[in-house]
Short mmCIF file of C-alpha atoms in Angstrom, two decimals:
data_model
loop_
_atom_site.label_atom_id
_atom_site.label_comp_id
_atom_site.label_asym_id
_atom_site.label_seq_id
_atom_site.Cartn_x
_atom_site.Cartn_y
_atom_site.Cartn_z
CA LEU A 674 -0.11 0.07 0.07
CA THR A 675 0.97 3.51 -0.53
CA SER A 676 -0.47 6.83 0.64
CA GLY A 677 -3.77 7.70 -1.10
CA ASP A 678 -4.70 4.00 -1.73
CA THR A 679 -8.04 3.02 -0.06
CA ILE A 680 -9.16 -0.19 1.74
CA ARG A 681 -12.86 -1.38 1.99
CA ILE A 682 -13.60 -3.92 4.49
CA ILE A 683 -16.17 -6.38 3.26
CA SER A 684 -18.31 -9.17 4.86
CA SER A 685 -16.58 -12.65 4.72
CA ASP A 686 -19.19 -13.96 2.25
CA GLY A 687 -18.34 -11.00 -0.19
CA LYS A 688 -15.86 -10.88 -2.81
CA CYS A 689 -13.81 -8.00 -4.20
CA THR A 690 -15.08 -8.74 -7.62
CA ASP A 691 -18.71 -8.42 -6.69
CA ASN A 692 -20.71 -5.62 -8.27
CA ASN A 693 -17.94 -5.02 -10.91
CA TYR A 694 -15.16 -4.64 -8.37
CA ASN A 695 -17.28 -2.31 -6.18
CA PRO A 696 -18.72 -4.77 -3.48
CA ASN A 697 -21.73 -3.78 -1.52
CA THR A 698 -21.05 -6.08 1.36
CA ALA A 699 -19.05 -3.46 3.18
CA ALA A 700 -22.42 -1.89 4.34
CA PHE A 701 -23.19 -1.61 8.05
CA ALA A 702 -25.88 -4.22 7.55
CA TYR A 703 -23.20 -6.75 6.62
CA THR A 704 -20.14 -5.58 8.68
CA ALA A 705 -21.40 -3.34 11.55
CA LEU A 706 -18.72 -0.91 10.42
CA LYS A 707 -18.80 2.78 11.23
CA VAL A 708 -16.39 5.41 9.70
CA LYS A 709 -15.23 8.94 10.61
CA CYS A 710 -15.69 8.33 14.33
CA PRO A 711 -16.02 9.80 16.78
CA VAL A 712 -17.62 12.66 14.90
CA PRO A 713 -19.78 12.17 13.02
CA CYS A 714 -19.54 8.34 13.14
CA SER A 715 -21.41 7.40 10.08
CA GLU A 716 -22.70 3.74 9.18
CA VAL A 717 -21.28 2.49 5.98
CA THR A 718 -23.77 2.54 3.29
CA LEU A 719 -24.33 0.55 0.07
CA THR A 720 -22.35 1.73 -2.75
CA SER A 721 -25.28 3.81 -3.91
CA GLY A 722 -25.13 5.84 -0.68
CA THR A 723 -22.97 8.68 0.48
CA GLU A 724 -20.57 6.73 2.75
CA VAL A 725 -19.28 3.57 1.00
CA GLY A 726 -16.66 2.83 3.66
CA ASP A 727 -13.43 3.44 1.60
CA LEU A 728 -10.76 3.93 4.18
CA SER A 729 -7.76 6.15 3.14
CA THR A 730 -4.21 4.97 3.75
CA LYS A 731 -1.15 6.98 4.79
CA VAL A 732 2.33 5.66 4.79
CA LEU A 733 4.42 7.03 7.74
CA SER A 734 7.08 9.17 6.14
CA SER A 735 9.24 12.24 6.49
CA ASP A 736 6.22 14.36 5.52
CA SER A 737 3.31 12.42 7.01
CA TYR A 738 4.28 12.30 10.53
CA ASN A 739 1.81 12.76 13.42
CA CYS A 740 -1.25 13.16 11.07
CA ASP A 741 -4.68 13.57 12.52
CA VAL A 742 -7.49 10.77 12.53
CA ASN A 743 -8.33 11.72 8.95
CA ASN A 744 -4.70 11.39 7.79
CA GLU A 745 -4.52 15.15 7.26
CA ASN A 746 -2.77 18.05 8.85
CA CYS A 747 0.39 15.98 9.02
CA GLU A 748 3.73 17.26 10.37
CA THR A 749 7.35 16.69 9.05
CA ASN A 750 10.05 14.62 10.86
CA ASP A 751 13.26 14.60 8.83
CA ILE A 752 16.43 12.48 9.55
CA THR A 753 19.03 15.00 10.77
CA SER A 754 21.88 12.61 10.81
CA ILE A 755 23.27 9.29 9.76
CA THR A 756 26.23 7.52 11.41
CA VAL A 757 27.66 4.15 10.63
CA VAL A 758 28.42 2.51 14.14
CA SER A 759 29.63 -0.80 13.27
CA ALA A 760 30.11 -3.25 10.60
CA THR A 761 26.37 -4.26 10.75
CA GLU A 762 24.53 -1.15 12.01
CA THR A 763 23.88 2.43 11.03
CA GLU A 764 22.44 5.04 13.37
CA LEU A 765 19.62 7.44 12.32
CA THR A 766 18.75 10.67 14.31
CA PHE A 767 15.31 12.23 13.73
CA GLN A 768 14.15 15.86 14.30
CA LYS A 769 11.43 14.52 16.72
CA ASP A 770 10.41 11.39 18.33
CA HIS A 771 10.14 9.00 15.46
CA GLY A 772 7.30 6.84 16.65
CA LEU A 773 8.83 3.67 14.76
CA GLN A 774 9.05 0.31 16.63
CA THR A 775 11.55 -2.37 16.39
CA GLY A 776 10.72 -4.49 13.41
CA ASP A 777 9.32 -1.82 11.37
CA GLU A 778 10.83 -1.28 7.77
CA ILE A 779 12.19 1.85 6.43
CA THR A 780 13.71 3.17 3.22
CA LEU A 781 15.63 6.48 2.98
CA GLY A 782 15.16 9.38 0.81
CA ALA A 783 16.78 11.07 -2.24
CA ASN A 784 18.20 13.94 -0.22
CA ILE A 785 20.98 11.79 1.23
CA PHE A 786 24.36 11.99 -0.32
CA CYS A 787 27.98 10.82 0.30
CA ALA A 788 29.74 13.68 2.51
CA VAL A 789 31.91 15.99 0.66
CA GLY A 790 35.57 14.81 0.66
CA ASP A 791 34.70 11.31 1.83
CA SER A 792 36.94 9.06 -0.52
CA VAL A 793 35.37 5.79 0.91
CA CYS A 794 31.61 6.42 0.10
CA THR A 795 30.31 5.11 -3.19
CA ASP A 796 27.18 5.26 -5.19
CA GLU A 797 26.63 1.54 -4.40
CA MET A 798 27.03 2.18 -0.63
CA LEU A 799 24.64 4.97 -0.85
CA THR A 800 22.14 2.99 -2.73
CA ALA A 801 22.39 0.18 -0.24
CA LEU A 802 21.80 2.67 2.59
CA LYS A 803 18.78 4.08 1.06
CA GLY A 804 17.23 0.68 0.17
CA ALA A 805 16.04 1.88 -3.23
CA PHE A 806 17.61 0.25 -6.14
CA PRO A 807 17.13 1.18 -9.69
CA PHE A 808 16.15 -1.33 -12.24
CA ALA A 809 18.75 -1.68 -15.14
CA ASP A 810 16.25 -0.40 -17.67
CA ALA A 811 15.03 2.44 -15.42
CA ASN A 812 15.98 5.12 -18.00
CA SER A 813 14.46 3.27 -20.97
CA ASN A 814 11.52 1.14 -19.88
CA SER A 815 7.91 1.90 -20.71
CA GLY A 816 5.94 4.70 -18.74
CA THR A 817 4.07 2.13 -16.71
CA ALA A 818 6.99 -0.16 -15.63
CA PRO A 819 8.56 0.66 -12.12
CA GLU A 820 11.97 2.22 -12.11
CA MET A 821 13.16 0.86 -8.91
CA TYR A 822 12.53 -1.88 -6.27
CA LEU A 823 12.62 -1.27 -2.53
CA ALA A 824 14.62 -3.53 -0.16
CA ALA A 825 13.55 -1.85 3.23
CA HIS A 826 15.82 -2.11 6.32
CA LYS A 827 14.53 -3.50 9.52
CA PHE A 828 14.41 -0.63 12.18
CA THR A 829 15.68 -1.01 15.87
CA ALA A 830 14.23 1.48 18.18
CA LEU A 831 16.68 2.81 20.81
CA ALA A 832 16.16 4.36 24.39
CA ASP A 833 16.38 7.68 22.88
CA PRO A 834 13.08 8.30 20.99
CA LYS A 835 14.90 10.35 18.35
CA LYS A 836 17.26 7.63 17.39
CA GLY A 837 17.14 4.23 15.71
CA ARG A 838 19.19 1.82 13.92
CA ILE A 839 19.15 -0.02 10.65
CA GLN A 840 20.80 -3.39 9.85
CA ILE A 841 23.55 -2.12 7.44
CA GLY A 842 26.95 -1.08 8.20
CA TRP A 843 30.49 -1.09 7.10
CA PRO A 844 33.87 -2.15 8.85
CA THR A 845 35.84 0.65 10.84
CA GLY A 846 38.24 2.49 8.59
CA ALA A 847 36.03 1.59 5.59
CA ALA A 848 32.87 3.24 6.67
CA PRO A 849 31.37 5.85 4.52
CA GLN A 850 30.03 9.23 5.88
CA PHE A 851 26.83 10.66 4.72
CA THR A 852 25.10 13.93 4.56
CA ILE A 853 21.62 15.18 4.28
CA ILE A 854 20.80 18.12 2.05
CA TYR A 855 17.35 19.72 2.31
CA ALA A 856 15.60 22.02 -0.12
CA GLY A 857 16.06 25.53 0.90
CA ALA A 858 18.62 24.68 3.73
CA ARG A 859 20.34 27.78 5.15
CA PRO A 860 22.85 26.36 7.68
CA GLU A 861 24.17 29.93 8.48
CA ILE A 862 20.98 30.77 10.22
CA GLY A 863 20.41 27.27 11.68
CA TYR A 864 17.56 26.46 9.05
CA ILE A 865 17.95 22.95 7.99
CA GLY A 866 15.60 23.50 4.89
CA ARG A 867 12.73 21.41 3.74
#
């Protein structure tokens, strides 16, 4: 699932293919499901009604953090530093308490780069850290084919709620250094950008 997808919970005797892929068995009469609770807490209607019960999804990300019950009014929570701590682990530091749990999975964004002057860091190391690998035909495939595949890292929460570790590392002396560059960053005034 990705942000913006919808899920419809239907009765156990219904099928997703019913009613031309628009099943009516999500209605309150079949599922006892109500949505938008606590206010106004509406019963799910048949597909001809006003509340068909499609539930929106939101994937936790740097710009969809601490959203309200409607998956709106989200805050941002960026990673502020990345430090290789061992041959098997790398530590992430977030702006705010991350809310992730041990066992959650994470990929990292496009604003992470090898640190300037680091002769150890390679494009391959950076790609492995991010967990987003381009397909060989990414620049020439059809417009409907994916350009990359994700290999998310397992996250380990630490006692400090702003820190966590992922299961990728490099040996001491061969560990790359990474930097994060934000759009509109102005380090001279302490603004990390967005």
